[in-house]
Short mmCIF file of C-alpha atoms and ligand atoms in Angstrom, two decimals:
data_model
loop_
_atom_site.label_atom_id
_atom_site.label_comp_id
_atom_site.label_asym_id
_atom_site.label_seq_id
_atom_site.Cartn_x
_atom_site.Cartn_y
_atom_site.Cartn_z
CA UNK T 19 145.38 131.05 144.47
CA UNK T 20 144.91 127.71 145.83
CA UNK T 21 141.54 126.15 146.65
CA UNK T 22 141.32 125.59 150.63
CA UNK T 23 138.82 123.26 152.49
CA UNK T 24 138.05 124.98 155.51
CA UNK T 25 136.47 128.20 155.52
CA UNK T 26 133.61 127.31 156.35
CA UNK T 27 133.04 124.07 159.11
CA UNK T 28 131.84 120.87 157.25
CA UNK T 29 129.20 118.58 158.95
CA UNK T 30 131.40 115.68 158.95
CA UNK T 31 130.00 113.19 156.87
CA UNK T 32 128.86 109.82 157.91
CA UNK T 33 129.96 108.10 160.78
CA UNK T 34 133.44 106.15 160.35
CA UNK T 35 134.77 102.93 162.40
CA UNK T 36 138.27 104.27 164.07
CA UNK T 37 141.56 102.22 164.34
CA UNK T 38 144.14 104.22 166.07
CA UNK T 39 147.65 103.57 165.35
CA UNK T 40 149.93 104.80 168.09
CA UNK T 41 149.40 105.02 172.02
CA UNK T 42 149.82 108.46 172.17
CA UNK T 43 149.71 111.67 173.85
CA UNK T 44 147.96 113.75 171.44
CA UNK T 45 145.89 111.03 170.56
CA UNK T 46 144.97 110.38 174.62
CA UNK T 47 144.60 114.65 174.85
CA UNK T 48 143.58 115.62 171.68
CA UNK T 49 142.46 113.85 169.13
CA UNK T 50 139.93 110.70 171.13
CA UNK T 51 138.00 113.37 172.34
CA UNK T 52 137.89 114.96 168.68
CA UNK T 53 136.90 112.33 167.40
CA UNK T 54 134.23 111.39 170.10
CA UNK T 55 132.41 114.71 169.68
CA UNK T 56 131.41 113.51 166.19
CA UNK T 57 128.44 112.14 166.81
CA UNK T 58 128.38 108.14 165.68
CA UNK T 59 132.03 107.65 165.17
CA UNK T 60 133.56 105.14 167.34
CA UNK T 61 137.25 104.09 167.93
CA UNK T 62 137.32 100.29 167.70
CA UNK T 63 141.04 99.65 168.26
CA UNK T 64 144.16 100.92 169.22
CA UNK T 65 147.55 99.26 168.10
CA UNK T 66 150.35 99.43 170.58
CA UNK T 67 154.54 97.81 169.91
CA UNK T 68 153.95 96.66 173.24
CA UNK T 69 151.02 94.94 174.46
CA UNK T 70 150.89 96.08 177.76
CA UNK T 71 150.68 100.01 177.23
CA UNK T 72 148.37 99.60 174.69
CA UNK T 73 145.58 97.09 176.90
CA UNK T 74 146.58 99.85 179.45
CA UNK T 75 145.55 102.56 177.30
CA UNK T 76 142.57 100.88 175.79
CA UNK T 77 141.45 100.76 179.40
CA UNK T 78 141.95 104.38 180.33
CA UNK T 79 140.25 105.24 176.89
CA UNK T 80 137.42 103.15 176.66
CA UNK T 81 138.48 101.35 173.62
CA UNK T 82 137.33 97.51 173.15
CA UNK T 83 140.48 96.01 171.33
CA UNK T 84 143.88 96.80 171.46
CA UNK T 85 146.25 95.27 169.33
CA UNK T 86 150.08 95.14 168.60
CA UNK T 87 150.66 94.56 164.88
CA UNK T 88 149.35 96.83 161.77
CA UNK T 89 148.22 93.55 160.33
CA UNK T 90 145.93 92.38 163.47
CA UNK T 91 144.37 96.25 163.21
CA UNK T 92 143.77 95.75 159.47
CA UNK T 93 141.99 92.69 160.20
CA UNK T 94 139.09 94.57 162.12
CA UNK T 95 136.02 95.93 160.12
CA UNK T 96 137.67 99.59 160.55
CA UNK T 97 136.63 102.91 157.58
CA UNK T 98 139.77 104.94 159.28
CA UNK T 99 143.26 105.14 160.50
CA UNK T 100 144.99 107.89 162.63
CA UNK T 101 148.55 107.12 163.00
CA UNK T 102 150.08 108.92 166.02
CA UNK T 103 153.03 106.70 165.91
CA UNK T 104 156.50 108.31 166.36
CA UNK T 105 157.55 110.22 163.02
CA UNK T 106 160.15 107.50 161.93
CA UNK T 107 157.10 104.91 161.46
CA UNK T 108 154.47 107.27 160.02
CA UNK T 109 155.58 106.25 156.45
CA UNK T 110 155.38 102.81 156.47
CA UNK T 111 152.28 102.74 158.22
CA UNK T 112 150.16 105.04 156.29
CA UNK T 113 151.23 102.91 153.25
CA UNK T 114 149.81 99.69 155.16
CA UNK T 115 146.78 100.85 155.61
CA UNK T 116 145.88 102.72 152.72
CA UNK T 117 146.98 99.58 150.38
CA UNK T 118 144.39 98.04 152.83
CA UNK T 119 141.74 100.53 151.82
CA UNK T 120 141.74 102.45 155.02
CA UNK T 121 141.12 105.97 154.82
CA UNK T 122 144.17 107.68 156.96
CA UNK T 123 144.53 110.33 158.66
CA UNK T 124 148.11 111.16 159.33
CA UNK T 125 150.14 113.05 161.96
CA UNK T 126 152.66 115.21 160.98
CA UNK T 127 155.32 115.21 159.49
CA UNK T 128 153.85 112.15 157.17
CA UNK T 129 157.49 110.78 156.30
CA UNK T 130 160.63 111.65 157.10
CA UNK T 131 161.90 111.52 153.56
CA UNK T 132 160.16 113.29 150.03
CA UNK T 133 160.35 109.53 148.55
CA UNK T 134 158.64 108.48 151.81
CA UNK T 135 155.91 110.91 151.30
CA UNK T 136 155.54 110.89 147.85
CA UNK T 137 154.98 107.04 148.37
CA UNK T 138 152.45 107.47 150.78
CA UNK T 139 150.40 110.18 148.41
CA UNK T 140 151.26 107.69 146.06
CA UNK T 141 149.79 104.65 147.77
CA UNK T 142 146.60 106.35 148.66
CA UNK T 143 146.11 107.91 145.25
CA UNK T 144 145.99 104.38 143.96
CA UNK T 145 143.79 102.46 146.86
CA UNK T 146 141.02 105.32 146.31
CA UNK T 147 141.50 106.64 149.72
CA UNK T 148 141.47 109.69 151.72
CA UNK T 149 145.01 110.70 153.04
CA UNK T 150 144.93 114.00 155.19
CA UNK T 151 148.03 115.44 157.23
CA UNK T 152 147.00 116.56 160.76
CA UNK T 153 148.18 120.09 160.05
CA UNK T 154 145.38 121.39 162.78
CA UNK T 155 146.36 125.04 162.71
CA UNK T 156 144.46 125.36 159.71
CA UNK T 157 141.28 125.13 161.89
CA UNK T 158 142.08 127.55 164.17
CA UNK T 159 139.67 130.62 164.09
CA UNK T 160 142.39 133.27 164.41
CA UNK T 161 144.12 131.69 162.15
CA UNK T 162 141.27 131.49 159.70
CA UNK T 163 140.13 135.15 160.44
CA UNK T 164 144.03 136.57 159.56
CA UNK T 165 143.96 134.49 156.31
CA UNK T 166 140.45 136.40 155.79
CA UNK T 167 141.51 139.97 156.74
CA UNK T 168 144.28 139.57 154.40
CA UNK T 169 142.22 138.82 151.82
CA UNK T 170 140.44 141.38 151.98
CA UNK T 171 143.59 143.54 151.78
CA UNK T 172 143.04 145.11 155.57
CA UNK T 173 147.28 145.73 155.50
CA UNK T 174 147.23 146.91 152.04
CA UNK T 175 149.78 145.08 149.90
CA UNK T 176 151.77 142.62 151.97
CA UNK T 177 155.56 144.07 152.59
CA UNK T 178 156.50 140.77 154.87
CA UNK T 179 156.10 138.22 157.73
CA UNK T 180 157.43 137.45 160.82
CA UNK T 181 156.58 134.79 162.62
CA UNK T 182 157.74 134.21 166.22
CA UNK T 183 156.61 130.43 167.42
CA UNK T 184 159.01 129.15 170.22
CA UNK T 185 158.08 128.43 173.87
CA UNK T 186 158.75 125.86 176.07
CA UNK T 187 158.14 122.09 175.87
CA UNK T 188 156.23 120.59 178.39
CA UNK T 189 158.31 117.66 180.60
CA UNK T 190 155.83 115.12 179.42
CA UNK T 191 156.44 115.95 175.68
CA UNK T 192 160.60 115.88 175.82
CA UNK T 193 161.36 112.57 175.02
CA UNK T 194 161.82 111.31 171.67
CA UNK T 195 160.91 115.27 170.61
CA UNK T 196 164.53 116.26 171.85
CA UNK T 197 166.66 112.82 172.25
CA UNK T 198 166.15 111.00 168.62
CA UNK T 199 168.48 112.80 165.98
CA UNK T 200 165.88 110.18 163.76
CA UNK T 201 162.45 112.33 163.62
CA UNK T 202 163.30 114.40 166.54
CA UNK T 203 163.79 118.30 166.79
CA UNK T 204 161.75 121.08 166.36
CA UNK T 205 161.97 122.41 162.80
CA UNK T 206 160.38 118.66 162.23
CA UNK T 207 157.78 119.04 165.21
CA UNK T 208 157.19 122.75 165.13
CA UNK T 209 158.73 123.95 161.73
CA UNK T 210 156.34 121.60 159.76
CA UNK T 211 153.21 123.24 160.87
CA UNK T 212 154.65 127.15 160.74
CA UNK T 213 155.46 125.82 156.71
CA UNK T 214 151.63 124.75 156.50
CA UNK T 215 150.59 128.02 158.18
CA UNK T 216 152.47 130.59 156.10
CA UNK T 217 151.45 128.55 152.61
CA UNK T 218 147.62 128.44 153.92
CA UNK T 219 147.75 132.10 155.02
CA UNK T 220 149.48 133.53 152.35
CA UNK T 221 148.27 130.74 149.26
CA UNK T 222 151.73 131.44 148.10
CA UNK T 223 154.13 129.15 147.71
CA UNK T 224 157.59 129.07 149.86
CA UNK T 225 160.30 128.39 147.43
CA UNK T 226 163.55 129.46 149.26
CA UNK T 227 165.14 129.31 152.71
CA UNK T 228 168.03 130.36 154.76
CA UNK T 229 167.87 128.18 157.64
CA UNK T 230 170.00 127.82 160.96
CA UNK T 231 169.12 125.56 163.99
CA UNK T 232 170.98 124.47 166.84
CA UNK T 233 170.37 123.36 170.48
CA UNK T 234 170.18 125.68 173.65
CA UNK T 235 169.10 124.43 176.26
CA UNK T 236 167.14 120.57 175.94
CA UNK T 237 168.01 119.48 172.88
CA UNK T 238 170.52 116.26 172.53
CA UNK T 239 173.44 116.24 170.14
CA UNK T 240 172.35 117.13 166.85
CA UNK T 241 168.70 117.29 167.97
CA UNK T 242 167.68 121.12 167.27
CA UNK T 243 165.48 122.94 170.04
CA UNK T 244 165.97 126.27 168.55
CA UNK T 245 165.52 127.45 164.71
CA UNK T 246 165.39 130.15 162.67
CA UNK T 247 164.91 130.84 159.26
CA UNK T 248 164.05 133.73 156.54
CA UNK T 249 161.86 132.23 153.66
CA UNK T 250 160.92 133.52 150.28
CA UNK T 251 157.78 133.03 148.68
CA UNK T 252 156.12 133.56 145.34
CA UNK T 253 155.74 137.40 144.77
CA UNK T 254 159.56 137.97 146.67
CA UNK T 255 157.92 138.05 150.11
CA UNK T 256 159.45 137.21 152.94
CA UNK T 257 159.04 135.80 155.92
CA UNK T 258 161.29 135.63 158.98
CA UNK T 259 160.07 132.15 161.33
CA UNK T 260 161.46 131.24 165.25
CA UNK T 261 160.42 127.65 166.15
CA UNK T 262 161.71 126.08 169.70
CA UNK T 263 161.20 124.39 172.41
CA UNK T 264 163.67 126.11 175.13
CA UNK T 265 161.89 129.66 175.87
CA UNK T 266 159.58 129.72 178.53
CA UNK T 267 158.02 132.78 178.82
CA UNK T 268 157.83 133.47 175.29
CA UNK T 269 154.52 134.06 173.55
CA UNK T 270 153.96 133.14 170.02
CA UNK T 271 153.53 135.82 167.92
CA UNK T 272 153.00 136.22 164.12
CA UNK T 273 152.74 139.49 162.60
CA UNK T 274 151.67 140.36 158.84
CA UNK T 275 153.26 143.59 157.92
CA UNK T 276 151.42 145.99 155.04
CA UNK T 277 151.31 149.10 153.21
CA UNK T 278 148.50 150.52 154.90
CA UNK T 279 148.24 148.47 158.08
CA UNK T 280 149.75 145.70 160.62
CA UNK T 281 148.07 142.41 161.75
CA UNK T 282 149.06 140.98 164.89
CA UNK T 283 148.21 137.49 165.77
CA UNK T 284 149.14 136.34 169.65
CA UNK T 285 149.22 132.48 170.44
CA UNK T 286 146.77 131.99 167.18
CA UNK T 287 147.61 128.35 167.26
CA UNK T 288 147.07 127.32 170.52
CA UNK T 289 143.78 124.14 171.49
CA UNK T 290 142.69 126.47 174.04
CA UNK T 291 140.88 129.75 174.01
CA UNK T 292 143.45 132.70 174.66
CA UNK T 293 144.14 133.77 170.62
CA UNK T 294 144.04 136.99 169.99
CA UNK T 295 143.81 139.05 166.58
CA UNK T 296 144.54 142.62 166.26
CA UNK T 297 144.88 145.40 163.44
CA UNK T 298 147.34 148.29 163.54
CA UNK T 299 146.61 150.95 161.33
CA UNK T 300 145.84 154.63 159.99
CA UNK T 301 142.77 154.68 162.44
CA UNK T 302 144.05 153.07 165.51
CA UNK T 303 144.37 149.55 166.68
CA UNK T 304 141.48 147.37 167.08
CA UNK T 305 140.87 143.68 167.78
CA UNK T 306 139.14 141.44 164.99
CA UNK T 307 136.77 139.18 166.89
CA UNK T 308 136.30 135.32 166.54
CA UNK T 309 134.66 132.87 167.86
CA UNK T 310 137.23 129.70 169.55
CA UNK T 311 136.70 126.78 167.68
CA UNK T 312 138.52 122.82 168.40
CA UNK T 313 141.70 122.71 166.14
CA UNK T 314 141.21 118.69 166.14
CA UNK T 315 137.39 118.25 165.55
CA UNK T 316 138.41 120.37 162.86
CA UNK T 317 140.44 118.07 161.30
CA UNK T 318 138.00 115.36 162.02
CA UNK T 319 135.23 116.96 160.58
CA UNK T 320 136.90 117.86 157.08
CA UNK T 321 138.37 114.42 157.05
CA UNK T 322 135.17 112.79 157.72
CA UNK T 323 133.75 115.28 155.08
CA UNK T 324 136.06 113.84 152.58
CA UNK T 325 135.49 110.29 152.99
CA UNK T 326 131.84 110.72 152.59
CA UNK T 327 132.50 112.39 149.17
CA UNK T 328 131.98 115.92 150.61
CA UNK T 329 135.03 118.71 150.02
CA UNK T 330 138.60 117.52 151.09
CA UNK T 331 140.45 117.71 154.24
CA UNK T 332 141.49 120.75 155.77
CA UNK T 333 145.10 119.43 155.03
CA UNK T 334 145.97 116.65 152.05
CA UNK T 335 149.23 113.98 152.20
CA UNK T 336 150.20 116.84 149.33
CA UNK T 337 150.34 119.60 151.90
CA UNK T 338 151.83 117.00 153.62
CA UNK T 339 154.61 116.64 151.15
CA UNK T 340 154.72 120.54 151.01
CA UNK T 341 155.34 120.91 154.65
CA UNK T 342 157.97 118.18 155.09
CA UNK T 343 159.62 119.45 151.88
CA UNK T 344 160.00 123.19 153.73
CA UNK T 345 161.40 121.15 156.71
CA UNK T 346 164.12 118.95 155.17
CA UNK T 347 165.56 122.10 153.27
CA UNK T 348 165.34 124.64 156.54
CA UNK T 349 167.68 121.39 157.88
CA UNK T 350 170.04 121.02 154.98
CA UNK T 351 170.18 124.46 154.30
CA UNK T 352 171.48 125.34 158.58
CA UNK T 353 173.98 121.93 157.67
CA UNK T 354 174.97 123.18 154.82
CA UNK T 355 175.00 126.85 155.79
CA UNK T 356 173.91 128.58 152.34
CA UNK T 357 170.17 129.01 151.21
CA UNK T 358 168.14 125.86 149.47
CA UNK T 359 165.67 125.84 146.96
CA UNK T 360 162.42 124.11 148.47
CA UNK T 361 161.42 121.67 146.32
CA UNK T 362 157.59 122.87 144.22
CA UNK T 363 155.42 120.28 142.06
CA UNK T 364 157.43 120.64 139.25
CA UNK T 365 160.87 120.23 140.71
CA UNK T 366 159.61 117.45 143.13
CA UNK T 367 161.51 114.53 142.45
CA UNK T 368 163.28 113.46 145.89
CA UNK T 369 164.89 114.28 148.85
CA UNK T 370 166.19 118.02 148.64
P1 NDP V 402 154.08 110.16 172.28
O1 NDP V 402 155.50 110.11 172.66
O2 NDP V 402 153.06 110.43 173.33
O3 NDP V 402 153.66 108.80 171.55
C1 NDP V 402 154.35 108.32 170.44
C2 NDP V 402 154.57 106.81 170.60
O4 NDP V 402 155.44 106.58 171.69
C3 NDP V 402 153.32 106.05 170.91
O5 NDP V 402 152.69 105.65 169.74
C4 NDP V 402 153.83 104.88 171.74
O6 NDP V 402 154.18 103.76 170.94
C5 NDP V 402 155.12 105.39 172.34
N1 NDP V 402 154.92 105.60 173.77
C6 NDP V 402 153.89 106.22 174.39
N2 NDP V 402 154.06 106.21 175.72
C7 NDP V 402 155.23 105.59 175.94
C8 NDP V 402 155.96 105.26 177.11
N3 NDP V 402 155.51 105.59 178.33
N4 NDP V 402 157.13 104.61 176.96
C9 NDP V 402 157.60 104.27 175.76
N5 NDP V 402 156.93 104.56 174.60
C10 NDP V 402 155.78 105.20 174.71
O7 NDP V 402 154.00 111.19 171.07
P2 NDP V 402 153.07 112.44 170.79
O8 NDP V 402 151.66 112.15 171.07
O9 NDP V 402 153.65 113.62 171.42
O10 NDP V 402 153.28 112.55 169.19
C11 NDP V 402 152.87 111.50 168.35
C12 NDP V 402 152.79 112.00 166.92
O11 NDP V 402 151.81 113.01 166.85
C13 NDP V 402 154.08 112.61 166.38
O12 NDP V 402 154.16 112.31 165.02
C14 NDP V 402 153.87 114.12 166.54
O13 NDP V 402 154.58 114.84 165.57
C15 NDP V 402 152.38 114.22 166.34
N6 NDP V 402 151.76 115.33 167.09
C16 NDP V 402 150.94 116.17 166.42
C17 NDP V 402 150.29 117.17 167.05
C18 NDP V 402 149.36 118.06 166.27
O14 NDP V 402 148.84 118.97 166.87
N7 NDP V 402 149.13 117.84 164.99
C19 NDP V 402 150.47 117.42 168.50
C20 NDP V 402 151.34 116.46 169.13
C21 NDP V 402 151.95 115.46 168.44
P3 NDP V 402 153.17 102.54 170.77
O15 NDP V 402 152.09 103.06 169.94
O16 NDP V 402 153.96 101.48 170.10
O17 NDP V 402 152.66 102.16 172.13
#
């Protein structure tokens, strides 16, 4: 069993200067207001390539400073990073700042090579700061309640998974996300976070896959927008995963099948309110109540936490590692067309 930070909601330590590193959407939708809501944390800075999307998104954000170089942000009196940069430069930049002593948060996936992320846990390991993976999902109440009704055996012993995640990608979020073969494509976008999911879930670890991918309906040349995969874990389980971005309509199901009962989670990963949990079993089928909870202030919180000494983040750079090392062998194992072994501690030496 591994040891998991977020059961219960951390106060969020003490107050941290911001830098952000990207322009982004999800930092402009999600993760600004995240971090606003902690009370006494304030975003000095946001570093933009180009100068004038990034004064125009200071503006639109409130934010004093915005600059266009790593090094100009590292010069400001900053506790914390979040990069939001696009997945290629993630890496590089995580490295920067955490040689600079900058606690950093990370989006996912935190490299697109296990050297790359390895060298970022690495880098951060060494500097004495906190490197968390934005692997939100983790601080999602349904998704927290399933992990706990499993634990408590409500299904029994666990036969297998299946977990259906595709739907359609907003216009706004096509770009890079299905037109660069270099960080693009949804086992990288989606797949990532349904590897976090299942190994925070389950506390197993994945260690096989039998991947395919391919693109259906938005996805450029040899930029996947569909994906499936059946995945073995520790104790032979197995779960069957459907990431995409092509199927509106579609819900996002996961489903936890037992001996002695069924759990059904419905869009358990989703910002807004709208998850529901439900258990099939010898005396009916009932819902499992929650209370809705802010997947990003979430992440905030337990990163905040961590950095003030208290508990660790909801996600490390390890899981990190761990996710990006499910994703890269889902990929070469649909290229290759045969299963691959995905990569554990002990057999973690590079790329798979
Ligand atoms: P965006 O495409 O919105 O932003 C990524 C970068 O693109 C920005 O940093 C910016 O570069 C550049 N950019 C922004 N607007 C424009 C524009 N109009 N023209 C040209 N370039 C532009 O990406 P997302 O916000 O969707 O994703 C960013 C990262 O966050 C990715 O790593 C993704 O995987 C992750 N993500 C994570 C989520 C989660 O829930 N954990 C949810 C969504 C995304 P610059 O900074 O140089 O201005």
């Amino acid at each position: 069993m591994h040891e998991h930070a977020n059961d219960s909601a951390p106060a969020g330590g003490r107050p941290l200067r911001w830098g952000l590193v990207g322009s982004s959407s999800v930092a402009a939708t999600h993760m600004i207001p995240a971090i606003r809501d902690l009370c006494g944390h304030e975003i000095v800075a946001v570093m933009s390539r180009d100068r004038e999307r990034g004064a125009a998104f200071a503006k639109a954000h409130g934010i004093a400073q915005a600059v266009t170089s790593i090094e100009e942000l590292l010069a400001l009196p900053l506790d914390a990073v979040y990069i939001s940069s696009t997945n290629e430069l993630h890496a590089a930049q995580a490295i920067a700042c955490a040689r600079a002593g900058r606690h950093v948060l990370c989006e996912k996936p935190i490299a697109l090579t296990l050297e790359d992320a390895q060298a970022v846990v690495d880098a951060a390991r060494k500097a004495g700061v906190v490197l968390a993976t934005n692997h939100h999902i983790r601080n999602a109440a349904a998704v927290i309640e399933l992990r706990s009704a499993l634990q408590q055996g409500l299904v029994g012993d666990l036969l297998s998974v299946r977990i259906a995640n595709s739907f359609a990608l907003p216009a706004n979020l096509q770009g890079w996300r299905v037109d660069s073969p270099t960080g693009g494509g949804a086992i990288l976008d989606v797949g990532v976070h349904m590897a976090d999911s299942l190994r925070f879930i389950l506390d197993r670890e994945p260690l096989e896959i039998w991947g395919t991918m391919n693109s259906v309906r938005l996805g450029k040349p040899g930029v996947d927008d569909n994906a499936m995969a059946v995945v073995r874990l520790e104790g032979d389980l197995f779960a069957s995963l459907h990431v995409g971005f092509a199927t509106p309509f579609a819900q996002r199901v996961w489903e936890f099948l037992g001996s002695r009962g069924t759990l059904v989670a419905t869009n358990p990963n989703i910002p807004t309110p709208g998850a529901q949990l439900v258990l099939r079993d010898a005396h009916g089928t009932r819902e499992l109540p929650f209370v809705h909870r802010n997947l990003y202030e979430g992440t905030v919180r337990h990163f905040a936490s961590a950095v003030s000494g208290e508990g660790r983040p909801a996600a490390t750079g390890e899981d990190g590692v761990r996710s990006l090392a499910f994703a890269l062998a889902w990929i070469e194992s649909a290229r290759a067309g045969r299963s691959v072994r995905i990569p554990t501690d002990a057999t973690m030496t590079g790329s798979p």
